[in-house]
GROMACS .gro file of C-alpha atoms in nm:
model
  222
    1UNK     CA    1  -0.015   0.014   0.004
    2UNK     CA    2   0.158   0.327  -0.102
    3UNK     CA    3   0.168   0.653   0.112
    4UNK     CA    4  -0.088   0.831  -0.093
    5UNK     CA    5  -0.342   0.530  -0.058
    6UNK     CA    6  -0.272   0.494   0.309
    7UNK     CA    7  -0.343   0.869   0.334
    8UNK     CA    8  -0.672   0.843   0.122
    9UNK     CA    9  -0.799   0.530   0.344
   10UNK     CA   10  -0.730   0.744   0.638
   11UNK     CA   11  -0.942   1.018   0.522
   12UNK     CA   12  -1.222   0.788   0.416
   13UNK     CA   13  -1.218   0.639   0.781
   14UNK     CA   14  -1.245   0.973   0.930
   15UNK     CA   15  -1.517   1.089   0.723
   16UNK     CA   16  -1.708   0.776   0.803
   17UNK     CA   17  -1.631   0.806   1.171
   18UNK     CA   18  -1.746   1.207   1.122
   19UNK     CA   19  -2.058   1.095   0.946
   20UNK     CA   20  -2.168   0.854   1.232
   21UNK     CA   21  -2.089   1.100   1.500
   22UNK     CA   22  -2.294   1.374   1.305
   23UNK     CA   23  -2.592   1.132   1.285
   24UNK     CA   24  -2.591   1.066   1.653
   25UNK     CA   25  -2.545   1.421   1.731
   26UNK     CA   26  -2.791   1.549   1.474
   27UNK     CA   27  -3.050   1.323   1.657
   28UNK     CA   28  -2.985   1.463   1.970
   29UNK     CA   29  -2.983   1.819   1.859
   30UNK     CA   30  -2.619   1.878   1.993
   31UNK     CA   31  -2.328   1.992   1.743
   32UNK     CA   32  -2.075   2.060   1.986
   33UNK     CA   33  -1.902   1.722   1.937
   34UNK     CA   34  -1.928   1.799   1.546
   35UNK     CA   35  -1.719   2.114   1.613
   36UNK     CA   36  -1.466   1.929   1.815
   37UNK     CA   37  -1.385   1.687   1.537
   38UNK     CA   38  -1.395   1.950   1.283
   39UNK     CA   39  -1.111   2.142   1.474
   40UNK     CA   40  -0.930   1.836   1.552
   41UNK     CA   41  -0.896   1.700   1.182
   42UNK     CA   42  -0.906   2.042   1.008
   43UNK     CA   43  -0.586   1.966   0.807
   44UNK     CA   44  -0.733   1.628   0.678
   45UNK     CA   45  -1.064   1.769   0.599
   46UNK     CA   46  -0.920   2.095   0.427
   47UNK     CA   47  -1.041   2.445   0.397
   48UNK     CA   48  -1.303   2.385   0.129
   49UNK     CA   49  -1.571   2.266   0.371
   50UNK     CA   50  -1.930   2.374   0.421
   51UNK     CA   51  -2.176   2.194   0.648
   52UNK     CA   52  -2.562   2.277   0.665
   53UNK     CA   53  -2.819   2.076   0.845
   54UNK     CA   54  -3.179   2.182   0.775
   55UNK     CA   55  -3.502   2.003   0.905
   56UNK     CA   56  -3.856   2.088   0.823
   57UNK     CA   57  -3.730   2.428   0.659
   58UNK     CA   58  -3.547   2.527   0.960
   59UNK     CA   59  -3.164   2.552   0.969
   60UNK     CA   60  -3.027   2.358   1.273
   61UNK     CA   61  -2.657   2.384   1.214
   62UNK     CA   62  -2.425   2.579   0.984
   63UNK     CA   63  -2.033   2.555   0.927
   64UNK     CA   64  -1.820   2.771   0.712
   65UNK     CA   65  -1.486   2.818   0.638
   66UNK     CA   66  -1.341   3.158   0.534
   67UNK     CA   67  -1.263   3.003   0.209
   68UNK     CA   68  -1.551   2.830   0.125
   69UNK     CA   69  -1.908   2.963   0.218
   70UNK     CA   70  -2.258   2.836   0.124
   71UNK     CA   71  -2.258   3.102  -0.174
   72UNK     CA   72  -1.906   3.031  -0.293
   73UNK     CA   73  -1.936   2.913  -0.655
   74UNK     CA   74  -1.723   2.603  -0.730
   75UNK     CA   75  -1.705   2.399  -1.061
   76UNK     CA   76  -1.866   2.058  -1.025
   77UNK     CA   77  -1.698   1.917  -1.328
   78UNK     CA   78  -1.879   1.643  -1.522
   79UNK     CA   79  -2.169   1.655  -1.268
   80UNK     CA   80  -2.276   1.939  -1.473
   81UNK     CA   81  -2.427   1.678  -1.713
   82UNK     CA   82  -2.699   1.607  -1.451
   83UNK     CA   83  -2.838   1.960  -1.458
   84UNK     CA   84  -2.811   1.956  -1.832
   85UNK     CA   85  -3.022   1.649  -1.861
   86UNK     CA   86  -3.265   1.787  -1.624
   87UNK     CA   87  -3.323   2.110  -1.823
   88UNK     CA   88  -3.356   1.894  -2.140
   89UNK     CA   89  -3.611   1.663  -1.967
   90UNK     CA   90  -3.826   1.988  -1.855
   91UNK     CA   91  -3.854   2.079  -2.234
   92UNK     CA   92  -3.953   1.706  -2.299
   93UNK     CA   93  -4.241   1.708  -2.016
   94UNK     CA   94  -4.355   2.051  -2.157
   95UNK     CA   95  -4.390   1.868  -2.501
   96UNK     CA   96  -4.157   2.106  -2.692
   97UNK     CA   97  -3.917   1.818  -2.799
   98UNK     CA   98  -3.917   1.425  -2.773
   99UNK     CA   99  -3.637   1.218  -2.653
  100UNK     CA  100  -3.650   1.009  -2.966
  101UNK     CA  101  -3.659   1.305  -3.204
  102UNK     CA  102  -3.355   1.312  -3.443
  103UNK     CA  103  -3.118   1.604  -3.348
  104UNK     CA  104  -3.140   1.681  -3.730
  105UNK     CA  105  -3.483   1.794  -3.682
  106UNK     CA  106  -3.346   2.098  -3.497
  107UNK     CA  107  -2.992   2.107  -3.625
  108UNK     CA  108  -3.042   2.042  -4.004
  109UNK     CA  109  -2.659   2.030  -4.080
  110UNK     CA  110  -2.644   1.707  -3.903
  111UNK     CA  111  -2.786   1.557  -4.229
  112UNK     CA  112  -2.504   1.701  -4.438
  113UNK     CA  113  -2.246   1.496  -4.247
  114UNK     CA  114  -2.457   1.167  -4.262
  115UNK     CA  115  -2.531   1.191  -3.873
  116UNK     CA  116  -2.892   1.290  -3.911
  117UNK     CA  117  -3.024   0.977  -3.729
  118UNK     CA  118  -2.881   1.029  -3.408
  119UNK     CA  119  -3.159   1.111  -3.149
  120UNK     CA  120  -3.176   1.340  -2.826
  121UNK     CA  121  -3.205   1.010  -2.615
  122UNK     CA  122  -2.859   0.913  -2.758
  123UNK     CA  123  -2.714   1.227  -2.665
  124UNK     CA  124  -2.834   1.211  -2.322
  125UNK     CA  125  -2.721   0.843  -2.277
  126UNK     CA  126  -2.363   0.899  -2.426
  127UNK     CA  127  -2.451   0.667  -2.704
  128UNK     CA  128  -2.412   0.912  -3.014
  129UNK     CA  129  -2.121   0.696  -3.166
  130UNK     CA  130  -1.928   1.005  -3.246
  131UNK     CA  131  -1.556   0.992  -3.197
  132UNK     CA  132  -1.508   1.131  -2.843
  133UNK     CA  133  -1.250   1.397  -2.731
  134UNK     CA  134  -0.884   1.363  -2.664
  135UNK     CA  135  -0.779   1.286  -2.333
  136UNK     CA  136  -0.582   1.480  -2.093
  137UNK     CA  137  -0.435   1.837  -2.194
  138UNK     CA  138  -0.561   1.795  -2.556
  139UNK     CA  139  -0.890   1.767  -2.456
  140UNK     CA  140  -0.875   2.088  -2.260
  141UNK     CA  141  -0.708   2.256  -2.564
  142UNK     CA  142  -0.991   2.110  -2.788
  143UNK     CA  143  -1.259   2.229  -2.573
  144UNK     CA  144  -1.129   2.590  -2.505
  145UNK     CA  145  -1.104   2.678  -2.870
  146UNK     CA  146  -1.458   2.718  -2.914
  147UNK     CA  147  -1.630   3.035  -2.829
  148UNK     CA  148  -1.978   2.915  -2.831
  149UNK     CA  149  -2.180   2.595  -2.793
  150UNK     CA  150  -2.293   2.634  -3.165
  151UNK     CA  151  -1.926   2.639  -3.264
  152UNK     CA  152  -1.847   2.331  -3.053
  153UNK     CA  153  -2.139   2.143  -3.198
  154UNK     CA  154  -2.071   2.224  -3.560
  155UNK     CA  155  -1.695   2.091  -3.495
  156UNK     CA  156  -1.825   1.759  -3.352
  157UNK     CA  157  -2.052   1.685  -3.651
  158UNK     CA  158  -1.825   1.813  -3.916
  159UNK     CA  159  -1.483   1.704  -3.791
  160UNK     CA  160  -1.530   1.388  -3.621
  161UNK     CA  161  -1.641   1.016  -3.761
  162UNK     CA  162  -1.889   0.772  -3.622
  163UNK     CA  163  -1.695   0.520  -3.439
  164UNK     CA  164  -2.011   0.296  -3.324
  165UNK     CA  165  -2.376   0.256  -3.437
  166UNK     CA  166  -2.564   0.530  -3.237
  167UNK     CA  167  -2.746   0.376  -2.963
  168UNK     CA  168  -2.544   0.068  -2.925
  169UNK     CA  169  -2.193   0.147  -2.724
  170UNK     CA  170  -2.181   0.368  -2.425
  171UNK     CA  171  -1.877   0.611  -2.412
  172UNK     CA  172  -1.884   0.906  -2.164
  173UNK     CA  173  -1.787   1.228  -2.312
  174UNK     CA  174  -1.912   1.604  -2.344
  175UNK     CA  175  -2.039   1.555  -2.695
  176UNK     CA  176  -2.373   1.417  -2.610
  177UNK     CA  177  -2.490   1.668  -2.357
  178UNK     CA  178  -2.332   1.945  -2.575
  179UNK     CA  179  -2.536   1.858  -2.852
  180UNK     CA  180  -2.866   1.820  -2.655
  181UNK     CA  181  -2.793   2.154  -2.506
  182UNK     CA  182  -2.750   2.304  -2.845
  183UNK     CA  183  -3.087   2.179  -2.951
  184UNK     CA  184  -3.235   2.351  -2.642
  185UNK     CA  185  -3.077   2.681  -2.739
  186UNK     CA  186  -3.232   2.654  -3.110
  187UNK     CA  187  -3.577   2.553  -2.957
  188UNK     CA  188  -3.598   2.834  -2.706
  189UNK     CA  189  -3.383   3.084  -2.916
  190UNK     CA  190  -3.176   3.173  -2.588
  191UNK     CA  191  -2.838   3.062  -2.468
  192UNK     CA  192  -2.855   2.738  -2.266
  193UNK     CA  193  -2.734   2.911  -1.953
  194UNK     CA  194  -3.025   3.165  -1.984
  195UNK     CA  195  -3.275   2.868  -2.016
  196UNK     CA  196  -3.116   2.687  -1.740
  197UNK     CA  197  -3.159   2.971  -1.500
  198UNK     CA  198  -3.537   3.051  -1.607
  199UNK     CA  199  -3.642   2.677  -1.587
  200UNK     CA  200  -3.430   2.521  -1.341
  201UNK     CA  201  -3.179   2.731  -1.119
  202UNK     CA  202  -3.418   3.029  -1.003
  203UNK     CA  203  -3.705   2.790  -0.929
  204UNK     CA  204  -3.498   2.592  -0.688
  205UNK     CA  205  -3.319   2.889  -0.547
  206UNK     CA  206  -2.976   2.822  -0.714
  207UNK     CA  207  -2.898   3.194  -0.739
  208UNK     CA  208  -2.513   3.155  -0.802
  209UNK     CA  209  -2.527   2.847  -1.041
  210UNK     CA  210  -2.436   2.908  -1.388
  211UNK     CA  211  -2.295   2.717  -1.693
  212UNK     CA  212  -2.047   2.985  -1.782
  213UNK     CA  213  -1.677   2.875  -1.755
  214UNK     CA  214  -1.397   3.137  -1.670
  215UNK     CA  215  -1.357   3.218  -2.018
  216UNK     CA  216  -1.715   3.318  -2.059
  217UNK     CA  217  -1.839   3.027  -2.271
  218UNK     CA  218  -2.145   2.824  -2.177
  219UNK     CA  219  -2.028   2.462  -2.103
  220UNK     CA  220  -2.322   2.219  -2.048
  221UNK     CA  221  -2.090   1.912  -1.989
  222UNK     CA  222  -1.807   2.035  -1.746
   0.00000   0.00000   0.00000
């Protein structure tokens, strides 16, 4: 076992112990023990930590650090795709699109590159069959060169080959979610971030949530 692995195991053990202790104290309504553990293992847990306990609409406990507060915006990486799928499904529920609609119904240029049969369902399930991104640094470079979601999707369709039959092979990438998000932009005639704010973020009170990256591009997948 390496030192790094051993340290990670220690962190997991401490976290499990903390959660068990937290549950007991939560049941008793006393969080003084929680504060003791947080101070004792501050270096292990790190500074990017916020804890909130809410029951029946009432806040029972809150812990914030100077570096990381409840309203601190932080990247959630590929977990963004969950939110993207939620926004797309809102449009499905409203009857504005269907999961088995071909993407070419809204983005006709897919037909030009013989990819007109790919569906919105396949985009959300990562089964488009389109050649996925390069890995590592090359992936970052590829993604950052696009100024808009429209540019990114156009590049996926015009410059990448079909590696597998759509709907048959799962391959996780940003391609499917980006395409589905672009469909929403076309249908709504708004940027995906604006649609997400109107349909999902604001109704849920997620006032600081956004799909905009530090470079100012809307990124539905990361």
